[in-house]
PDB file of C-alpha atoms in Angstrom:
ATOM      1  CA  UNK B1190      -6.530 -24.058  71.670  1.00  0.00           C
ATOM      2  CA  UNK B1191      -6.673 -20.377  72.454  1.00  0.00           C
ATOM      3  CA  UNK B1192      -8.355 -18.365  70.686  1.00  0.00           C
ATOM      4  CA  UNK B1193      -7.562 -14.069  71.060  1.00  0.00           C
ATOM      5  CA  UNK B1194     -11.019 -12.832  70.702  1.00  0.00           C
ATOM      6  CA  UNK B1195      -9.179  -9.401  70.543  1.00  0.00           C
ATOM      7  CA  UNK B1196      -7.079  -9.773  67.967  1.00  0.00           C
ATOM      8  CA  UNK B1197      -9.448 -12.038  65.696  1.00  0.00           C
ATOM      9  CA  UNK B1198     -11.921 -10.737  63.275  1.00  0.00           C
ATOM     10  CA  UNK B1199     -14.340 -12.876  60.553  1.00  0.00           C
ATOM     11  CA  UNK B1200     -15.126 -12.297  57.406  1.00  0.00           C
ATOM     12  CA  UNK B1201     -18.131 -14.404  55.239  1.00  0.00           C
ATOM     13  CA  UNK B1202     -16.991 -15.595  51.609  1.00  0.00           C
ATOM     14  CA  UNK B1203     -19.909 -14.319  49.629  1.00  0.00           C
ATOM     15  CA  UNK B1204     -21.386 -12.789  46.634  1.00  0.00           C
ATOM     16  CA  UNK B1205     -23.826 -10.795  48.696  1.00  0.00           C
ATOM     17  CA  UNK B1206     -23.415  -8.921  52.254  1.00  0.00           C
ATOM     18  CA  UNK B1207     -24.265 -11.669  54.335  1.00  0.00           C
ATOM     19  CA  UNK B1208     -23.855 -10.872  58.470  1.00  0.00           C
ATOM     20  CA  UNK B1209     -22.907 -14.081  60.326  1.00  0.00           C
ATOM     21  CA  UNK B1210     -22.686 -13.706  64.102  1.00  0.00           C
ATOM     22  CA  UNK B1211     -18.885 -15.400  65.473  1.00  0.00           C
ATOM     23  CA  UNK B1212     -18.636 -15.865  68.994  1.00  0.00           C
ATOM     24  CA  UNK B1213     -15.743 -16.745  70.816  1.00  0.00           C
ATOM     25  CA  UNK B1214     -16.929 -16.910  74.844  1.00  0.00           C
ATOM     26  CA  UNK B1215     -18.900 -14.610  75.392  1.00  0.00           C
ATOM     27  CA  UNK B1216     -16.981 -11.634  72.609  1.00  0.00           C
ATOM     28  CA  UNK B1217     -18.816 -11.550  69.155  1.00  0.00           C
ATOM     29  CA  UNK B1218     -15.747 -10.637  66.754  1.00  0.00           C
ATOM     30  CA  UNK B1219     -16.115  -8.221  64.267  1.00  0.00           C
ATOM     31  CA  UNK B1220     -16.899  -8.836  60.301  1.00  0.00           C
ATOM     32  CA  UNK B1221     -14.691  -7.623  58.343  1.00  0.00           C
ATOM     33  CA  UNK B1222     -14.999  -7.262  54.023  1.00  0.00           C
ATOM     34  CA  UNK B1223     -11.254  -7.751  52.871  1.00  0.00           C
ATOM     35  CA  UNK B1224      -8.199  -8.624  55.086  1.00  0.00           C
ATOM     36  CA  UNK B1225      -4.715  -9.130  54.389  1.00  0.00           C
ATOM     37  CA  UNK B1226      -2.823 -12.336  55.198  1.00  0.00           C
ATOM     38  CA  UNK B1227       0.961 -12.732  54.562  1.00  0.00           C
ATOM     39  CA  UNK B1228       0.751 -10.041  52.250  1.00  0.00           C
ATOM     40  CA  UNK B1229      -2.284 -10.984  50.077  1.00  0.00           C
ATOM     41  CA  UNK B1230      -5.396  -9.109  50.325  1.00  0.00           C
ATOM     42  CA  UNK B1231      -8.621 -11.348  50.370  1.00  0.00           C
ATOM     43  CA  UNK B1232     -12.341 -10.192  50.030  1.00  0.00           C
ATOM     44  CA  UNK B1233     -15.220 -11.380  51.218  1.00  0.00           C
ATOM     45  CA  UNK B1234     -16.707 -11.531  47.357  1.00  0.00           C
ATOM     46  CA  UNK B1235     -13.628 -14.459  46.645  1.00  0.00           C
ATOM     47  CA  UNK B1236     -12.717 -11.799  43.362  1.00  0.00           C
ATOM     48  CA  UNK B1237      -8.780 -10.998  43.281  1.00  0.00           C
ATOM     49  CA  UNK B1238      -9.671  -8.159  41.011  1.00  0.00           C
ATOM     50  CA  UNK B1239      -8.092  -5.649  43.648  1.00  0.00           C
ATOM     51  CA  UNK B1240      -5.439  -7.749  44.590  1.00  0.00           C
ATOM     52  CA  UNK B1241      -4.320  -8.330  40.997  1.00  0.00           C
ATOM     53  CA  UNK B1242      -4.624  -4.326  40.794  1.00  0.00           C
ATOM     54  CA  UNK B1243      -1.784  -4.099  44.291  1.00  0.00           C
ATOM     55  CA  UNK B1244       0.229  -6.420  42.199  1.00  0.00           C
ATOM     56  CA  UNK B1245       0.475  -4.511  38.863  1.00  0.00           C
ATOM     57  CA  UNK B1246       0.720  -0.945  41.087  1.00  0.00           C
ATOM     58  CA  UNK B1247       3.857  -2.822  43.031  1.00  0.00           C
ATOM     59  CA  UNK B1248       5.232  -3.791  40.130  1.00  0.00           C
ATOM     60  CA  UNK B1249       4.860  -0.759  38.612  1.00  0.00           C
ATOM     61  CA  UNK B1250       6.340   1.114  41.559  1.00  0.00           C
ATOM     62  CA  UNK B1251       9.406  -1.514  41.141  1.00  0.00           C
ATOM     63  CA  UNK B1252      10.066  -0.576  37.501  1.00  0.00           C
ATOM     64  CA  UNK B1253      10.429   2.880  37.977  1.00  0.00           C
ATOM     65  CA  UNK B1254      12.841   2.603  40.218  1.00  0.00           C
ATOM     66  CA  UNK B1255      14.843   0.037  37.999  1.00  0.00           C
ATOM     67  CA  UNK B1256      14.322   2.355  35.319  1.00  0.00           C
ATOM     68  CA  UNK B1257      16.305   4.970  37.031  1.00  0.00           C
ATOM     69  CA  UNK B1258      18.640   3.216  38.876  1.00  0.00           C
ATOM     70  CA  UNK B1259      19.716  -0.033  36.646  1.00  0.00           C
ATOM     71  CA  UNK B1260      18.246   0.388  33.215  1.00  0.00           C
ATOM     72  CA  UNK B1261      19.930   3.979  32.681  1.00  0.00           C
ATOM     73  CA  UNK B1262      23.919   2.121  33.606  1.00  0.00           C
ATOM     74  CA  UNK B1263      25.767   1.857  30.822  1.00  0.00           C
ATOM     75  CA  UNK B1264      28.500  -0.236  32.387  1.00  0.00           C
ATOM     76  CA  UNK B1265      25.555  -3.738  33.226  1.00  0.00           C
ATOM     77  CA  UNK B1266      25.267  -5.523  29.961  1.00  0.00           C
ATOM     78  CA  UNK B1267      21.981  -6.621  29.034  1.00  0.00           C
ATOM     79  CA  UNK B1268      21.868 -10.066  30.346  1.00  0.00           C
ATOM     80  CA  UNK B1269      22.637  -8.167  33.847  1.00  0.00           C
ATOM     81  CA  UNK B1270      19.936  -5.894  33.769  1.00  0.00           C
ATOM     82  CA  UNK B1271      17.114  -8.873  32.782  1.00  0.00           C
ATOM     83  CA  UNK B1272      18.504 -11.038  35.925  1.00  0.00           C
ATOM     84  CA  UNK B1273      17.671  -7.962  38.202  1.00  0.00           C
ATOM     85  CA  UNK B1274      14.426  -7.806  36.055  1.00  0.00           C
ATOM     86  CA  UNK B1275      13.733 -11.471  36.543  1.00  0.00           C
ATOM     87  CA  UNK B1276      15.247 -11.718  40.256  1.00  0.00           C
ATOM     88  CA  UNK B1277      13.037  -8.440  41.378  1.00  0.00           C
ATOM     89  CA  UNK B1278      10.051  -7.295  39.138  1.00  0.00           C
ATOM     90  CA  UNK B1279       8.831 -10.605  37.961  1.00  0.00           C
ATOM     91  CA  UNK B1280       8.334 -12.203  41.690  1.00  0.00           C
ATOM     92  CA  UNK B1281       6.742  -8.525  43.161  1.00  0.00           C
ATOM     93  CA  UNK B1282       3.759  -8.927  40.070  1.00  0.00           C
ATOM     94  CA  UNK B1283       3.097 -12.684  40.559  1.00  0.00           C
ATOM     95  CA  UNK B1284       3.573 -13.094  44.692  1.00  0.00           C
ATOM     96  CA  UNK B1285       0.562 -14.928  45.150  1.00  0.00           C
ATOM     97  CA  UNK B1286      -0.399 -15.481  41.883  1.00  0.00           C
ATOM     98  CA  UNK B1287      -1.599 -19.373  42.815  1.00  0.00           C
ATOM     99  CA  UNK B1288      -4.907 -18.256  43.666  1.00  0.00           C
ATOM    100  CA  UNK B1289      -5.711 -16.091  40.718  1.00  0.00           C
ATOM    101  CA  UNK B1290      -8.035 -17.452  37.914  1.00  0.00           C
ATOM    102  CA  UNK B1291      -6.074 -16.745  34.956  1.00  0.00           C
ATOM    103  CA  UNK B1292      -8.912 -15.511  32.582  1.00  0.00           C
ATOM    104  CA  UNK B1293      -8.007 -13.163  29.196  1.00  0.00           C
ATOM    105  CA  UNK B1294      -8.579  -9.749  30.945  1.00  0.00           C
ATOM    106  CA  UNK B1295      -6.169 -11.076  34.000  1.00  0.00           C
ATOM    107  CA  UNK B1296      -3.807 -12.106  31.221  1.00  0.00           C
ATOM    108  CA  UNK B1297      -3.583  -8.756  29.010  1.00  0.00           C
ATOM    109  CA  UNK B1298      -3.264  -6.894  32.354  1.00  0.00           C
ATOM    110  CA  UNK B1299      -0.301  -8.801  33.626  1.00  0.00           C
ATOM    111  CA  UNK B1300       1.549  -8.307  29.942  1.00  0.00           C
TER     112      UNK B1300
END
């Protein structure tokens, strides 16, 4: 396998800053605190916190532009405008939501 030492970074799942040397030949790669992978942002603490926080900003940024462009039309009945609720808000706040721990606080923020 071949590994881009140039394009690779690492990052050290941790509650405290811990440095851990990666080589790859003779490159050490660089440490990173958070990184995004197929959209989701990770941290090297293993808390979602922030990514929870992207979620409910996306989704917030998706509503207001519902609001102005579907919710407002007079001529979509009601069970129209909650399939393009369901089909678009509802999957931008819970993409990713498999890894979240679902505690009280995470579920009065999502509501």
């Amino acid at each position: 396998m071949r590994i881009s030492a140039s394009k690779s970074e690492s990052m050290v799942l941790a509650r405290k800053k811990v440095e851990c040397l990666l080589r790859v030949g003779e490159e050490v790669l660089p440490q990173v605190e958070e990184f995004k992978y197929t959209g989701i942002l990770f941290t090297s603490e293993g808390r979602m916190e922030r990514e929870i926080d992207r979620r409910i900003g996306a989704a917030s940024a998706v509503m207001r532009a519902l609001n102005r462009s579907v919710v407002v039309k007079k001529e979509l009945s009601w069970k129209a405008k909650l399939s393009i609720y369901r089909s678009i808000y509802v999957p931008v706040l819970t993409y990713g939501h498999q890894r979240w721990v679902m505690t009280e606080r995470t579920r009065s923020r999502l509501k």
